[in-house]
PDB file of N, CA and C in Angstrom:
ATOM      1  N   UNK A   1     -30.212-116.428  53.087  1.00  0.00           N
ATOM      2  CA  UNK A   1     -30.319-116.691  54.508  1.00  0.00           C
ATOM      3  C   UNK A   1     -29.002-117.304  54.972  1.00  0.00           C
ATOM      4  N   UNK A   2     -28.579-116.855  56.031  1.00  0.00           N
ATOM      5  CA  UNK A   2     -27.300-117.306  57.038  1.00  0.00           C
ATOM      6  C   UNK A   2     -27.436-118.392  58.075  1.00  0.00           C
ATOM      7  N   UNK A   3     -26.776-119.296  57.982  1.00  0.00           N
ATOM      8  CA  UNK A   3     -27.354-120.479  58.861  1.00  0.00           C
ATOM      9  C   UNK A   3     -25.709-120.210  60.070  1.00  0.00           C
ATOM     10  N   UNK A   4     -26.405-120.505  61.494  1.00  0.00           N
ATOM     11  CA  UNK A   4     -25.310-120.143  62.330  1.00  0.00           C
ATOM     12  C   UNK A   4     -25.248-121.374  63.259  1.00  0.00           C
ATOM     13  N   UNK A   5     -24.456-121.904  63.447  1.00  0.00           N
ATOM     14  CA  UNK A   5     -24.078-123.009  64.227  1.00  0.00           C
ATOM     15  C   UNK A   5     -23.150-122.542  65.561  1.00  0.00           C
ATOM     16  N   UNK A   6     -23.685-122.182  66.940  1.00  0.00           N
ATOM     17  CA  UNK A   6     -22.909-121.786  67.522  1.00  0.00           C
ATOM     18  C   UNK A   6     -22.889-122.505  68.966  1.00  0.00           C
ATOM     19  N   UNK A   7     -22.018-122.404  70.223  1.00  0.00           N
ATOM     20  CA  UNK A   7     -22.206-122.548  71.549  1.00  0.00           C
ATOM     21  C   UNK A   7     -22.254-121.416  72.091  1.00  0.00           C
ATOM     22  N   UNK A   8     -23.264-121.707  73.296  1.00  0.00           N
ATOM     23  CA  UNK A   8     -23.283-120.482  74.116  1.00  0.00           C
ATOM     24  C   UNK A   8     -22.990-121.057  75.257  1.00  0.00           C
ATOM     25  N   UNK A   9     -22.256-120.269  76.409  1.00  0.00           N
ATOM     26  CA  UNK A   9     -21.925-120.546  77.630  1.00  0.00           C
ATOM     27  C   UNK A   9     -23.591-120.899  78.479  1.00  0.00           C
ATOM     28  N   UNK A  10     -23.188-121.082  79.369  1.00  0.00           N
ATOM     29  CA  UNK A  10     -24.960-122.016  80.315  1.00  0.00           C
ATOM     30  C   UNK A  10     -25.420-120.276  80.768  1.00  0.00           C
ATOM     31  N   UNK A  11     -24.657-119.327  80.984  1.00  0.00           N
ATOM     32  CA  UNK A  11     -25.165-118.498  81.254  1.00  0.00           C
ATOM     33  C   UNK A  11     -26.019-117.699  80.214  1.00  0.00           C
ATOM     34  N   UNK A  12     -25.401-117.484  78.981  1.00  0.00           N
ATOM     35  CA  UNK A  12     -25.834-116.676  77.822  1.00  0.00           C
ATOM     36  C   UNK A  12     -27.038-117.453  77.347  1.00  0.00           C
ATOM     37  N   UNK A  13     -27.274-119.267  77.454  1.00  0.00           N
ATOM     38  CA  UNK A  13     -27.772-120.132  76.915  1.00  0.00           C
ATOM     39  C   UNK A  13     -29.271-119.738  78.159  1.00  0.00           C
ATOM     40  N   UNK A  14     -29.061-119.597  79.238  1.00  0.00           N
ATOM     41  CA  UNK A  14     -30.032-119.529  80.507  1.00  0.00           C
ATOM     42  C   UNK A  14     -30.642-117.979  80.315  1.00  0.00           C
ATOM     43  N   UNK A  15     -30.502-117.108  79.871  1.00  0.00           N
ATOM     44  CA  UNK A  15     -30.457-115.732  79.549  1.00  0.00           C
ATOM     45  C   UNK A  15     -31.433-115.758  78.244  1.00  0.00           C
ATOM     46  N   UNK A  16     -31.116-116.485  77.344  1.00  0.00           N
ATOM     47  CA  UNK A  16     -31.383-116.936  76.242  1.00  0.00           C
ATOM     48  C   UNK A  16     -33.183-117.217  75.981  1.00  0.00           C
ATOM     49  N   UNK A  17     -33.297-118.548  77.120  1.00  0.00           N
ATOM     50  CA  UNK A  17     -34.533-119.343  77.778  1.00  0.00           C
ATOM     51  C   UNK A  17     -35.013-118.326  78.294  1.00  0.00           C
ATOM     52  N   UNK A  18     -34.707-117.663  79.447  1.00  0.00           N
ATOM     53  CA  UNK A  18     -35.753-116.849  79.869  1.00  0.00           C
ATOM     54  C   UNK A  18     -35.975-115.874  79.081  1.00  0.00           C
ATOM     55  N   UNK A  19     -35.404-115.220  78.132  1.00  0.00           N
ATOM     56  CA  UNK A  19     -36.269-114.164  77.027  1.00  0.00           C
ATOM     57  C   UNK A  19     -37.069-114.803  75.845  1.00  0.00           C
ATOM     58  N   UNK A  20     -36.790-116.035  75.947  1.00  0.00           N
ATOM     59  CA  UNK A  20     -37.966-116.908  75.356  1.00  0.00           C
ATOM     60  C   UNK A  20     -39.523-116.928  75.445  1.00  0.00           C
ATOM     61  N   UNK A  21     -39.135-117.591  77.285  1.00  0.00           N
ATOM     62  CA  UNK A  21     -40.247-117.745  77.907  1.00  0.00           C
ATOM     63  C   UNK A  21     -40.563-116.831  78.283  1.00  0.00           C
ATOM     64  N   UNK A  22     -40.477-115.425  78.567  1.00  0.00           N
ATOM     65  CA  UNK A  22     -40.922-114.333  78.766  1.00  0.00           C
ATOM     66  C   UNK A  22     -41.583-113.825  77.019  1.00  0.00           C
ATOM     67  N   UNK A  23     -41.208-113.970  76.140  1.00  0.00           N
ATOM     68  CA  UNK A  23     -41.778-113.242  75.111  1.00  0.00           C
ATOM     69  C   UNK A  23     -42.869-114.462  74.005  1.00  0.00           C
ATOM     70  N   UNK A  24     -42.657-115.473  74.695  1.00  0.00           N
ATOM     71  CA  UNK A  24     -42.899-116.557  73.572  1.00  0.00           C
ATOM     72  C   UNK A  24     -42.254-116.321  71.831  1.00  0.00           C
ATOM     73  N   UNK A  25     -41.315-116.337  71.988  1.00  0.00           N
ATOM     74  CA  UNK A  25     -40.562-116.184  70.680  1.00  0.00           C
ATOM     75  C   UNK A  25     -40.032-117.162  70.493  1.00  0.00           C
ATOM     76  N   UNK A  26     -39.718-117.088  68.866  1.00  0.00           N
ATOM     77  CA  UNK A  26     -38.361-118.399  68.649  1.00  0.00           C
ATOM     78  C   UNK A  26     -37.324-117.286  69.030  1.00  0.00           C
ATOM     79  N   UNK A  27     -36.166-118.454  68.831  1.00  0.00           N
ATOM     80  CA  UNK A  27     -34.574-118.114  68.836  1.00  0.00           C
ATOM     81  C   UNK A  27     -34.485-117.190  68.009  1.00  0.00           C
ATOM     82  N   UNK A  28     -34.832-117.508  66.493  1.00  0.00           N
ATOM     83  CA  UNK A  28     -34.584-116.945  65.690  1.00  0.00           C
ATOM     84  C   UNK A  28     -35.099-115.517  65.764  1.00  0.00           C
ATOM     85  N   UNK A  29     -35.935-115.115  65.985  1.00  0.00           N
ATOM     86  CA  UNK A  29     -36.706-113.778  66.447  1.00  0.00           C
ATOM     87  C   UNK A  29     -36.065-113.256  67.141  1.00  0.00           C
ATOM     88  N   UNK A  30     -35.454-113.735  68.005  1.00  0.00           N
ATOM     89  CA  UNK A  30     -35.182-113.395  69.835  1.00  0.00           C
ATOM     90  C   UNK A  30     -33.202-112.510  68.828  1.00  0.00           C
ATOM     91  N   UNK A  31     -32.602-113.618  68.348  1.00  0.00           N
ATOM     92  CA  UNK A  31     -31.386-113.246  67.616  1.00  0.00           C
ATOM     93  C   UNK A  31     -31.276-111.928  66.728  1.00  0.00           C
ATOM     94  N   UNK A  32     -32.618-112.591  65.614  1.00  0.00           N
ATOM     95  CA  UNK A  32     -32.811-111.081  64.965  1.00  0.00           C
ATOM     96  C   UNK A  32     -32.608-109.644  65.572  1.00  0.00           C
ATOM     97  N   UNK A  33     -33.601-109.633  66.199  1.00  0.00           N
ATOM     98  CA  UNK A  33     -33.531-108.250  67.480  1.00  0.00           C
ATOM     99  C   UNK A  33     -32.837-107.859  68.341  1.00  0.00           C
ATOM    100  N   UNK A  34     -32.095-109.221  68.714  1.00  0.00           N
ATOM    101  CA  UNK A  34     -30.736-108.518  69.899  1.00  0.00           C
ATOM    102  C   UNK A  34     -29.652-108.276  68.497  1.00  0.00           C
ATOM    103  N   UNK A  35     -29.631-108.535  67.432  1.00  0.00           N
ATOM    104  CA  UNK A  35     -28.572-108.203  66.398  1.00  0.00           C
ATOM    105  C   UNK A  35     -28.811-106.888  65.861  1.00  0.00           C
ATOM    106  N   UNK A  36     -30.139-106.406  65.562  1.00  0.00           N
ATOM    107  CA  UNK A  36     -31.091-105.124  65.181  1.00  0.00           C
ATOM    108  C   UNK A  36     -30.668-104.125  66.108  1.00  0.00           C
ATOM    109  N   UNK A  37     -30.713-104.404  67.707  1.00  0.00           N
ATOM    110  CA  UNK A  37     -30.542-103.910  68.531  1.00  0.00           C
ATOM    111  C   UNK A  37     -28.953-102.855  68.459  1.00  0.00           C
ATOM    112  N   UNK A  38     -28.132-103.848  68.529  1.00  0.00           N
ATOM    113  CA  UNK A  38     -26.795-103.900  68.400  1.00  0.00           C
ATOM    114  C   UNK A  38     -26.391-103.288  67.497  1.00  0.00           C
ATOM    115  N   UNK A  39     -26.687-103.526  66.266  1.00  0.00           N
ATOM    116  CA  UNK A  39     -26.444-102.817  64.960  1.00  0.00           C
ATOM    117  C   UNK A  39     -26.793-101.418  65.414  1.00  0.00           C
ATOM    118  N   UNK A  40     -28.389-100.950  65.506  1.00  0.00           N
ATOM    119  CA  UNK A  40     -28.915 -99.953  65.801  1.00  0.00           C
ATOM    120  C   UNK A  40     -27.403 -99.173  66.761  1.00  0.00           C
ATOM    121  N   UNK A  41     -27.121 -99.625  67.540  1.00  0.00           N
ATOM    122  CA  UNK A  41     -26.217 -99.127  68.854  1.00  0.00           C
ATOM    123  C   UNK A  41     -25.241 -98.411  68.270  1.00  0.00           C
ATOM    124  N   UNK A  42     -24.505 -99.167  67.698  1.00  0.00           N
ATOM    125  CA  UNK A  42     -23.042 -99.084  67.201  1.00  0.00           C
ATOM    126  C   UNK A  42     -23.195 -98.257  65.739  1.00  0.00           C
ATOM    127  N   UNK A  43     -24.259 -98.615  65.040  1.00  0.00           N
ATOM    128  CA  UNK A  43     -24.243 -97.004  64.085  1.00  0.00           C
ATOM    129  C   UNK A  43     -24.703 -95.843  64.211  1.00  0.00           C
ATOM    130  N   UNK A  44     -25.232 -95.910  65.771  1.00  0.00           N
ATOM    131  CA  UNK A  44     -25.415 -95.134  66.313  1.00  0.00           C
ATOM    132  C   UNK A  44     -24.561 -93.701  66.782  1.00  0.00           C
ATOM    133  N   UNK A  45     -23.150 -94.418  67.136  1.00  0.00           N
ATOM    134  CA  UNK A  45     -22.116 -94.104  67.598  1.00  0.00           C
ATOM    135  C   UNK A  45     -21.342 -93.076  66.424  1.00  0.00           C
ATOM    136  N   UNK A  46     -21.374 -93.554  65.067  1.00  0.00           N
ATOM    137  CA  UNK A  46     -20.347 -93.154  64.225  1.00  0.00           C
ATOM    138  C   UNK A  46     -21.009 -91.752  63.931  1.00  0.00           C
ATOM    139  N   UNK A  47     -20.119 -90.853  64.044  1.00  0.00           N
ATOM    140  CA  UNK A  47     -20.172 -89.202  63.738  1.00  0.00           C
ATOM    141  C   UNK A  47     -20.306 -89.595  62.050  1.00  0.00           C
ATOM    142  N   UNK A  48     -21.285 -88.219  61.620  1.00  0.00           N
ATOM    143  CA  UNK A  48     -20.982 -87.945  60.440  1.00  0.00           C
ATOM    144  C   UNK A  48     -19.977 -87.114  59.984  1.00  0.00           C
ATOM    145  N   UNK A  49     -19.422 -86.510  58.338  1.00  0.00           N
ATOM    146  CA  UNK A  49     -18.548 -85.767  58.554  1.00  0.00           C
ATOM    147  C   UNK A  49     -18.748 -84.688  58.911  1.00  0.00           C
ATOM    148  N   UNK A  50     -20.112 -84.025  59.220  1.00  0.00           N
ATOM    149  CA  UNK A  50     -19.961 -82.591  59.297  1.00  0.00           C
ATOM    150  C   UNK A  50     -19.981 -82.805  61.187  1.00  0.00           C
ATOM    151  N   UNK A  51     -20.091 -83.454  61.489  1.00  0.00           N
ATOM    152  CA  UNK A  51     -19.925 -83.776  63.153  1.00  0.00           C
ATOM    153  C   UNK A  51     -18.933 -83.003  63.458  1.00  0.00           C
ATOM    154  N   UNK A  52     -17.850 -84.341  62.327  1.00  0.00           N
ATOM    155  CA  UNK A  52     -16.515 -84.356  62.986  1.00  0.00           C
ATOM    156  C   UNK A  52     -15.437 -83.073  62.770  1.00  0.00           C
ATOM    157  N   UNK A  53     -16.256 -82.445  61.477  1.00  0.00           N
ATOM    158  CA  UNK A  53     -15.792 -80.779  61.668  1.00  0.00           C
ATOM    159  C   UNK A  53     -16.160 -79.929  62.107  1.00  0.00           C
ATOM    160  N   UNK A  54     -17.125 -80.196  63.021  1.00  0.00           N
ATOM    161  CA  UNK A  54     -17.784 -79.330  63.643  1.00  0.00           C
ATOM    162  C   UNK A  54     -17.322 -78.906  65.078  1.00  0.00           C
ATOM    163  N   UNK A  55     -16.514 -80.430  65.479  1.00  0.00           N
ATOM    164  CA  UNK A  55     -15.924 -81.188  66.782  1.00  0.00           C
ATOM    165  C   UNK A  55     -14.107 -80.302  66.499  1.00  0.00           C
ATOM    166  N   UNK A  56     -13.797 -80.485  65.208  1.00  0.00           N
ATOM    167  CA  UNK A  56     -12.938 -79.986  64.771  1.00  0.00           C
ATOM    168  C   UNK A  56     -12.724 -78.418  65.333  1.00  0.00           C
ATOM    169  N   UNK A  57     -13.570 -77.616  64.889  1.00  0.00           N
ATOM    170  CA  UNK A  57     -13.241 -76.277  64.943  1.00  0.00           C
ATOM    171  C   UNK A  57     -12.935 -75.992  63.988  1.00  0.00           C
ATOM    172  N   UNK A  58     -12.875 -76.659  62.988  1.00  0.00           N
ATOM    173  CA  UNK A  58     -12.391 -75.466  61.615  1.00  0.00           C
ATOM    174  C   UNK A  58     -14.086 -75.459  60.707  1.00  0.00           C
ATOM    175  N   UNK A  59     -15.153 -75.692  61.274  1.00  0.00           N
ATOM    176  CA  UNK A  59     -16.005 -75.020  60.810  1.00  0.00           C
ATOM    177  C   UNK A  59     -16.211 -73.356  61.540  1.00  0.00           C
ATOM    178  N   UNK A  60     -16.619 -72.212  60.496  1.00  0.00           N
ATOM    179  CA  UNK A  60     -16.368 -71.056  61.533  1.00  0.00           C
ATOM    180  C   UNK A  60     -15.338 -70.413  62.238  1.00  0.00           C
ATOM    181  N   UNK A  61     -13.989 -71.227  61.979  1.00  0.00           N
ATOM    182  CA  UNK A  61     -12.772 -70.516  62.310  1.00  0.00           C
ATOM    183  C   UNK A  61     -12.283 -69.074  61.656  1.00  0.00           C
ATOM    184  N   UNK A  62     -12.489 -68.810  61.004  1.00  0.00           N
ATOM    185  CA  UNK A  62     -11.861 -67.248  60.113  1.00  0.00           C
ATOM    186  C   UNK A  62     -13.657 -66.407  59.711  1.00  0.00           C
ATOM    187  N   UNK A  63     -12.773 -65.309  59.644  1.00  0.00           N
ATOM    188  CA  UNK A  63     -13.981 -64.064  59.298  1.00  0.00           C
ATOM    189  C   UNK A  63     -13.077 -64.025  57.847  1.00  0.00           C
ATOM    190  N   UNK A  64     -14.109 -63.771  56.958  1.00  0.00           N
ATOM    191  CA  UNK A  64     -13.586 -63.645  55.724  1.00  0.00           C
ATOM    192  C   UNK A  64     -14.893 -62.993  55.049  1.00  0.00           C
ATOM    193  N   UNK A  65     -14.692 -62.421  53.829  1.00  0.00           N
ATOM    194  CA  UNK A  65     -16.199 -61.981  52.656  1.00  0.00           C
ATOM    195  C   UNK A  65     -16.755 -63.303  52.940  1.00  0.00           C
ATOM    196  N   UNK A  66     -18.360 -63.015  52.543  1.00  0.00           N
ATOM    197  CA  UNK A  66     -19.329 -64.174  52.463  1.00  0.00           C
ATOM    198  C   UNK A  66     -18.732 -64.830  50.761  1.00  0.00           C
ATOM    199  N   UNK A  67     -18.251 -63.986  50.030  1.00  0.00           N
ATOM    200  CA  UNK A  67     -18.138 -64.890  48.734  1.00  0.00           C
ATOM    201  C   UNK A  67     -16.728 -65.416  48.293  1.00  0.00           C
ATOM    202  N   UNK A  68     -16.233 -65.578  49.272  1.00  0.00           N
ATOM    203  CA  UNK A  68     -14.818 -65.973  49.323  1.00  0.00           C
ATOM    204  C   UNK A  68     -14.586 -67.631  49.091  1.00  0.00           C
ATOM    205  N   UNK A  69     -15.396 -67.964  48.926  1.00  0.00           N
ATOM    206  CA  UNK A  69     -15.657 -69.415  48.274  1.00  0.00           C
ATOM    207  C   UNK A  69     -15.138 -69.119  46.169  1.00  0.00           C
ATOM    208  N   UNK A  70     -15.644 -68.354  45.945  1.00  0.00           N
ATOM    209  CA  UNK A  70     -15.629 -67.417  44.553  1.00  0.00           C
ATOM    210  C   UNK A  70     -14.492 -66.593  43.958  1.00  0.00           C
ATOM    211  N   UNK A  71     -14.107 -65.280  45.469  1.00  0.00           N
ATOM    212  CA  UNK A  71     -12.676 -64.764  44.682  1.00  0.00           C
ATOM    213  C   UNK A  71     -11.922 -65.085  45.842  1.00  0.00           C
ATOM    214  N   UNK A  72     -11.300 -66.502  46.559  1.00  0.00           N
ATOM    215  CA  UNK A  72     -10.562 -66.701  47.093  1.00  0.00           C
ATOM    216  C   UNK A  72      -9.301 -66.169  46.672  1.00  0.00           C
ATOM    217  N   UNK A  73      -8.683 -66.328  45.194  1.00  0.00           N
ATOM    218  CA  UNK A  73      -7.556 -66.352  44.484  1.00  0.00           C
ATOM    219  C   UNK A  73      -7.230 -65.121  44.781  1.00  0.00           C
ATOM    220  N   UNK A  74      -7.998 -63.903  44.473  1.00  0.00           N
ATOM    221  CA  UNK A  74      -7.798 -62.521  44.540  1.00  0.00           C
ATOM    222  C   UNK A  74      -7.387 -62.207  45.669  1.00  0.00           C
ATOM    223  N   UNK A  75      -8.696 -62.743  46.712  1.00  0.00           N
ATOM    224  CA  UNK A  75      -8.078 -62.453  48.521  1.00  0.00           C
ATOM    225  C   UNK A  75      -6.734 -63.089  48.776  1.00  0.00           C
ATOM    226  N   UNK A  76      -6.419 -63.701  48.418  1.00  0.00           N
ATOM    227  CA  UNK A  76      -4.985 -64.520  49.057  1.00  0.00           C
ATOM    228  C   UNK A  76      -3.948 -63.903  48.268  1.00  0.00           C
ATOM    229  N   UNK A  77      -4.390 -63.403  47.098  1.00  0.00           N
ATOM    230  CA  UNK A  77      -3.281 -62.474  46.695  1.00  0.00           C
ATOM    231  C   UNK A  77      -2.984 -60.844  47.033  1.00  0.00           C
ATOM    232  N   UNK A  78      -4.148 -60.493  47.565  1.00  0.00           N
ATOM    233  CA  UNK A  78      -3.952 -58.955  48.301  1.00  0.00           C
ATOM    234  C   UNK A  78      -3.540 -59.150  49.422  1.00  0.00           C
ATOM    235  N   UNK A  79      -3.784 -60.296  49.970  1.00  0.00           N
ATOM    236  CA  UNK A  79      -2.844 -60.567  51.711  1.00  0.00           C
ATOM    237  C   UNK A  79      -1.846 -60.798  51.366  1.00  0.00           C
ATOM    238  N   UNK A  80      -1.056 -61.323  49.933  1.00  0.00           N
ATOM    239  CA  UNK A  80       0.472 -61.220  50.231  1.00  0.00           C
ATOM    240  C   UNK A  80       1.131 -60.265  49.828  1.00  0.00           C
ATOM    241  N   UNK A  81      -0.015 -59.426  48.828  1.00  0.00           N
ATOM    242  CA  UNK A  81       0.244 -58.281  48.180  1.00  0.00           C
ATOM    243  C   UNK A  81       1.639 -57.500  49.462  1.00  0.00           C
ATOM    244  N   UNK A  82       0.480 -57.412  50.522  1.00  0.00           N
ATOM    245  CA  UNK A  82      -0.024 -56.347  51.580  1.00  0.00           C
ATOM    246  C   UNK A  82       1.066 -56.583  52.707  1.00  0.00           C
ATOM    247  N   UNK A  83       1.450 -58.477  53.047  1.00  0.00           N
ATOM    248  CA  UNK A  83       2.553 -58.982  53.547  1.00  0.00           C
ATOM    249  C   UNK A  83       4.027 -58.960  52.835  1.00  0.00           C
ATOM    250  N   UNK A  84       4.141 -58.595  51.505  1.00  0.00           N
ATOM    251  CA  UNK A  84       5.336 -58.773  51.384  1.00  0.00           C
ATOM    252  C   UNK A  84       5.897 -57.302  50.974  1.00  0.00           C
ATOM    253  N   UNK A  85       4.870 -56.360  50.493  1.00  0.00           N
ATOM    254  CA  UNK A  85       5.298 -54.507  50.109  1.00  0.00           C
ATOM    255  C   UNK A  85       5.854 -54.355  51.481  1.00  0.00           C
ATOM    256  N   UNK A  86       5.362 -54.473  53.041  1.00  0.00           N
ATOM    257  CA  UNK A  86       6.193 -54.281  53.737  1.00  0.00           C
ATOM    258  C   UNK A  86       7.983 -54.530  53.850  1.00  0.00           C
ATOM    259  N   UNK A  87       8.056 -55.591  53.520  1.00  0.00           N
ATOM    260  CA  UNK A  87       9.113 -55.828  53.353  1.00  0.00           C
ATOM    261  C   UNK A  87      10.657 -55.349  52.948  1.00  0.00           C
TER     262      UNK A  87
END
């Protein structure tokens, strides 16, 4: 357990009281949940990675074989095959 010793301004402290007396709670309850709250919020926010490649664009960017995960090596060598015989 975390013991917190803090000041609050008369406003945050008055804010405080009335979600008291509106819920009959302790402090401690009242803290828990606006921290739960908060937490909840803000990990709310963070993209996962497939979000952020998704946001990216390089999911789905190229047409390629479906098994090109497999003979990548081969494909990338008939495209230079194919790019450099011109030459």
């Amino acid at each position: 357990m975390l013991e917190i010793n803090t000041k609050l301004t008369e406003k945050t402290a008055d804010k405080l009281a009335y979600i008291q007396t509106q819920t009959q709670e302790e402090i401690n309850q009242i803290l828990e949940l606006a921290i739960d709250n908060y937490y909840q919020k803000i990990k709310g926010k963070q993209k996962t990675s497939l979000e952020l490649l998704e946001e990216s664009g390089l999911i789905g960017c190229i047409s390629a074989e479906p098994d090109l995960s497999t003979n990548y090596k081969s494909v990338i060598g008939e495209g230079l095959e194919s790019k450099y015989d011109h030459c």
